[in-house]
CSV table of N, CA and C in Angstrom, one decimal:
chain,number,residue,atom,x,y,z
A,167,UNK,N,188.8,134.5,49.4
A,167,UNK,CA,189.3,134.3,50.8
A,167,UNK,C,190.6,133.7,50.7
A,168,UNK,N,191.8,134.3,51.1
A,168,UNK,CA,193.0,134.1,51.4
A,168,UNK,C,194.1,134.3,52.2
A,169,UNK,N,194.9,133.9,52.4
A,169,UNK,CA,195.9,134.1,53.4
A,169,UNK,C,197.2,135.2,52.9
A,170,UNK,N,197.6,136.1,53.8
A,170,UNK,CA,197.9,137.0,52.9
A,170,UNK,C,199.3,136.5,51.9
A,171,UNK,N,199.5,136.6,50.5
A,171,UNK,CA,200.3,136.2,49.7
A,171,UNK,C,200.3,136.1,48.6
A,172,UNK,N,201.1,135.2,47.9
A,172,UNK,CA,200.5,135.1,46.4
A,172,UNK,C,199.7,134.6,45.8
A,173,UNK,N,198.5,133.8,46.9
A,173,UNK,CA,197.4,132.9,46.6
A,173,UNK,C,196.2,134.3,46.4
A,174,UNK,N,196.3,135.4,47.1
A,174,UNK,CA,195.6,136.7,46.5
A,174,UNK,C,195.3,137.5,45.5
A,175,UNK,N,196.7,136.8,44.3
A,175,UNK,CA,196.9,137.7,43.0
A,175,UNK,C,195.9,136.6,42.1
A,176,UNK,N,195.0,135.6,42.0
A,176,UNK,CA,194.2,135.5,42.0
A,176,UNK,C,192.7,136.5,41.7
A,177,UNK,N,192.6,137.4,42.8
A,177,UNK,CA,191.9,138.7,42.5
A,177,UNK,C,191.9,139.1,41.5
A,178,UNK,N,193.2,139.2,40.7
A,178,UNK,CA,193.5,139.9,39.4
A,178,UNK,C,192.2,139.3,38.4
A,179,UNK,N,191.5,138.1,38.1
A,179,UNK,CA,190.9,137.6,37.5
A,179,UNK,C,189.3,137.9,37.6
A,180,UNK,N,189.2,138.7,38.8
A,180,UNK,CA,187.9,138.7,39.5
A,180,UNK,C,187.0,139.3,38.7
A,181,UNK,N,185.9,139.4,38.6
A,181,UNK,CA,185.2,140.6,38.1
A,181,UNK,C,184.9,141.9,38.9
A,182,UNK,N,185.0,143.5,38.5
A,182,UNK,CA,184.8,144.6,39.5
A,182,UNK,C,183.7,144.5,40.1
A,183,UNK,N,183.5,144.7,41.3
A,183,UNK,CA,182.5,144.5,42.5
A,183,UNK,C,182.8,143.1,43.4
A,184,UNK,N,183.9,142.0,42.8
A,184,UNK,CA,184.1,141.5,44.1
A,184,UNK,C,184.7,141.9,45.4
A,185,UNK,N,184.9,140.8,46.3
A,185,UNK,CA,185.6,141.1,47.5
A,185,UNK,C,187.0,140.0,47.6
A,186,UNK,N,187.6,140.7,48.0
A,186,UNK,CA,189.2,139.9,48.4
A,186,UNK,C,189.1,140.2,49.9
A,187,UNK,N,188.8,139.0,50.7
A,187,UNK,CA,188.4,138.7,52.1
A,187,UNK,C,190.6,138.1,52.2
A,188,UNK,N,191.0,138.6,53.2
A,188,UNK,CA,192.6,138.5,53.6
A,188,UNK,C,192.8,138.5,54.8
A,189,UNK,N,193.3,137.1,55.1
A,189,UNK,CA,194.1,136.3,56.8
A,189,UNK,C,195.3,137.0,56.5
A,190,UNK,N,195.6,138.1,57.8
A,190,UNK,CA,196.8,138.9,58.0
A,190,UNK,C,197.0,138.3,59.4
A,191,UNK,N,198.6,138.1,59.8
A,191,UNK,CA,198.8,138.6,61.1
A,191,UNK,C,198.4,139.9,61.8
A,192,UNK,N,197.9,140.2,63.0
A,192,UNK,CA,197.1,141.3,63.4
A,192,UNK,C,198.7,142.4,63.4
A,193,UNK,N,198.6,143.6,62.9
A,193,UNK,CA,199.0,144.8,63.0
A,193,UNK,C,200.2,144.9,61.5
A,194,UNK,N,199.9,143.8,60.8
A,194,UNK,CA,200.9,143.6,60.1
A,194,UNK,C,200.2,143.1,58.6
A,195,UNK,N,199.2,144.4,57.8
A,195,UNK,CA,198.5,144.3,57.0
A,195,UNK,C,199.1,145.0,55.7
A,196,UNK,N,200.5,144.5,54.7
A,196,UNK,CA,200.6,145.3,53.3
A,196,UNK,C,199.4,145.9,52.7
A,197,UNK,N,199.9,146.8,52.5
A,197,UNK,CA,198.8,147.5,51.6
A,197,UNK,C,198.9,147.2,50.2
A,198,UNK,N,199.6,146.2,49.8
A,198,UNK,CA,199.6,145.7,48.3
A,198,UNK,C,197.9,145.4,47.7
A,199,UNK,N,197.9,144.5,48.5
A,199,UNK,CA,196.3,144.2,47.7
A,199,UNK,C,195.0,144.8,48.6
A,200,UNK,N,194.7,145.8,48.9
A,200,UNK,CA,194.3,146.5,49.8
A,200,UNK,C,194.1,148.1,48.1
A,201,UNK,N,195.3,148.5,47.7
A,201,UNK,CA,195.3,148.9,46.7
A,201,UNK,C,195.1,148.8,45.5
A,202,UNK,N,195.7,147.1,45.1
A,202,UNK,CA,195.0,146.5,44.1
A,202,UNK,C,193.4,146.8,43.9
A,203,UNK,N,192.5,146.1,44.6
A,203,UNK,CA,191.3,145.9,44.6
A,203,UNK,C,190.6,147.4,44.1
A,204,UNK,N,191.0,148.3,44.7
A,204,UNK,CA,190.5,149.8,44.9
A,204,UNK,C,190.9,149.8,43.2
A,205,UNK,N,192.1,149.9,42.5
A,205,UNK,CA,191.9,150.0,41.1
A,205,UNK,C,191.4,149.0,40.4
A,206,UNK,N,190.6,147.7,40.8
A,206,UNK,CA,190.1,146.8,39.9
A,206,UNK,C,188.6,147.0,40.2
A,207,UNK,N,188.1,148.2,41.2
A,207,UNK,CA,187.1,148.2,41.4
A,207,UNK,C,186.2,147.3,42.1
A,208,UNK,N,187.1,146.5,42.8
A,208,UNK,CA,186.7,145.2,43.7
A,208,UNK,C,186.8,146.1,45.6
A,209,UNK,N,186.6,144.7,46.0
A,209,UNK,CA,186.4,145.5,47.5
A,209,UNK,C,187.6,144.6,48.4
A,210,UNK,N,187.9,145.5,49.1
A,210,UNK,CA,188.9,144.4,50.3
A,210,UNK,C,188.3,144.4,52.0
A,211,UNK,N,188.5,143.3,52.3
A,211,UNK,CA,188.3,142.9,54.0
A,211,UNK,C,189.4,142.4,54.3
A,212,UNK,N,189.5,142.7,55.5
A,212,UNK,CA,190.9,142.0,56.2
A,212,UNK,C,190.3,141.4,57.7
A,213,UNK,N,190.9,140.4,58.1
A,213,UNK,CA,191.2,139.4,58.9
A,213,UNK,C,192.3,139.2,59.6
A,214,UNK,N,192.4,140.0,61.0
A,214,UNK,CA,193.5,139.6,61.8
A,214,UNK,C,193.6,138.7,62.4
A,215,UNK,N,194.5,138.4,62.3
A,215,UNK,CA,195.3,136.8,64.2
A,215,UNK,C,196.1,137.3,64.3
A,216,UNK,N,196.5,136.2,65.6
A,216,UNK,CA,197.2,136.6,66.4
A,216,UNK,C,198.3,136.1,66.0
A,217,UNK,N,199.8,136.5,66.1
A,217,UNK,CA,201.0,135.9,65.9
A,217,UNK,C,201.0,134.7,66.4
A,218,UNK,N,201.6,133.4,66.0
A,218,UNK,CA,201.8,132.8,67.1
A,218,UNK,C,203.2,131.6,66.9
A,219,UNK,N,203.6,132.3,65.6
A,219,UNK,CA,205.4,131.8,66.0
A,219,UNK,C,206.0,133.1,64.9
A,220,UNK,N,206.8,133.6,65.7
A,220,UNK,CA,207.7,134.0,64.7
A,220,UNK,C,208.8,133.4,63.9
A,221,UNK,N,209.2,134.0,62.5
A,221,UNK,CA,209.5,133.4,61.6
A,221,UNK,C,210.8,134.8,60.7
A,222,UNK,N,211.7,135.1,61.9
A,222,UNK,CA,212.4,136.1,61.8
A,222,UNK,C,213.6,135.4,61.2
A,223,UNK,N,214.2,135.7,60.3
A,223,UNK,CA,214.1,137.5,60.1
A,223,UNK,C,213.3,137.8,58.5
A,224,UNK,N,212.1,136.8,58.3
A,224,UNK,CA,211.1,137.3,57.6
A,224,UNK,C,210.5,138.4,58.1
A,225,UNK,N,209.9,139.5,57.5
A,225,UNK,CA,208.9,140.4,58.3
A,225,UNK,C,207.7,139.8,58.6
A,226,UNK,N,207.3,140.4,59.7
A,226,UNK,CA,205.8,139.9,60.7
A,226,UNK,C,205.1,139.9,59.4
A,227,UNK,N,204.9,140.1,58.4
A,227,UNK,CA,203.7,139.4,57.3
A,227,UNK,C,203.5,138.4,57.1
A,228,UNK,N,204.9,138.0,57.1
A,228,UNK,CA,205.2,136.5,56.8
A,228,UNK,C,205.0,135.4,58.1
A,229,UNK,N,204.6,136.0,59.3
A,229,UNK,CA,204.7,134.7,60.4
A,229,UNK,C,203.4,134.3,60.6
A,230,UNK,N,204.5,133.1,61.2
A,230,UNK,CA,202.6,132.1,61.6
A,230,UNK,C,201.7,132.9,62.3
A,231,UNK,N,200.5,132.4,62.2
A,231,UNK,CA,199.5,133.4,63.0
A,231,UNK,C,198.1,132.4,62.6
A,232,UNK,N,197.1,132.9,63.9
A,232,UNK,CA,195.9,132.3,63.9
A,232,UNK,C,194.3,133.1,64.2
A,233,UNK,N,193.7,132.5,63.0
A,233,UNK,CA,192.6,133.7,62.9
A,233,UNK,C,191.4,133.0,63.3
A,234,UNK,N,190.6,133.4,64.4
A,234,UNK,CA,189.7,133.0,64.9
A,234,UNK,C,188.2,133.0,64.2
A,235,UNK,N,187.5,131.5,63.9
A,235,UNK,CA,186.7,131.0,63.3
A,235,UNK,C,185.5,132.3,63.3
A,236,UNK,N,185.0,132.6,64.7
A,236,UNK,CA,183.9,133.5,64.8
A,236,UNK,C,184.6,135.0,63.9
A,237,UNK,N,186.0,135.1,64.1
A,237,UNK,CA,185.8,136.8,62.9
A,237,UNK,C,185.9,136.4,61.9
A,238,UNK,N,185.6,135.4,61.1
A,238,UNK,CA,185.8,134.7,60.0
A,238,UNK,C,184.3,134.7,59.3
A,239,UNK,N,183.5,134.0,60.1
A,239,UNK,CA,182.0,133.5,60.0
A,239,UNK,C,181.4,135.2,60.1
A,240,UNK,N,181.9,136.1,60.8
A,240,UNK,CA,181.3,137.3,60.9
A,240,UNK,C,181.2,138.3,59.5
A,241,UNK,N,182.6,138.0,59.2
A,241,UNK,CA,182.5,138.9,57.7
A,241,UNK,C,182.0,138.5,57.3
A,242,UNK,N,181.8,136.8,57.0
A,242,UNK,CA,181.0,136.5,55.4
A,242,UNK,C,179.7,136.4,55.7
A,243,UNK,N,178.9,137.0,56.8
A,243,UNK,CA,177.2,136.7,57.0
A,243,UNK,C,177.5,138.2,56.7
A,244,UNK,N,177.9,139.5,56.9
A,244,UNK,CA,177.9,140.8,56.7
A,244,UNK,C,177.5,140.8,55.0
């Protein structure tokens, strides 16, 4: 479980059949480690919030944002 960045390349280490669970700002999901995972034979979930400061002229990947407890608790009982 991480926020999206370089605390995700971590994955790399995983064994095939984990999951890389990923806090994205909502609509603003790289497909870097979304791709990773598929060739390491791991699995990806993603996690939107909401923006809630921008942090321009980074791209929207990079801004603050807030991910709500209940879609959080939801993936990991799934």
């Amino acid at each position: 479980l991480a926020v999206h960045g370089a605390g995700c390349t971590n994955m790399i280490f995983a064994p095939p059949g984990a999951t890389l669970i990923e806090l994205h700002p909502r609509g603003h999901l790289p497909r870097f480690y979304v791709r990773l995972t598929e060739l390491l034979g791991q699995r990806h979930r993603a996690v939107p919030g909401e923006i809630t400061r921008s942090l321009a002229p980074l791209p929207p990947a990079f801004w603050d944002f807030r991910v709500e407890l209940p879609a959080v608790a939801e993936l990991l009982s799934a």
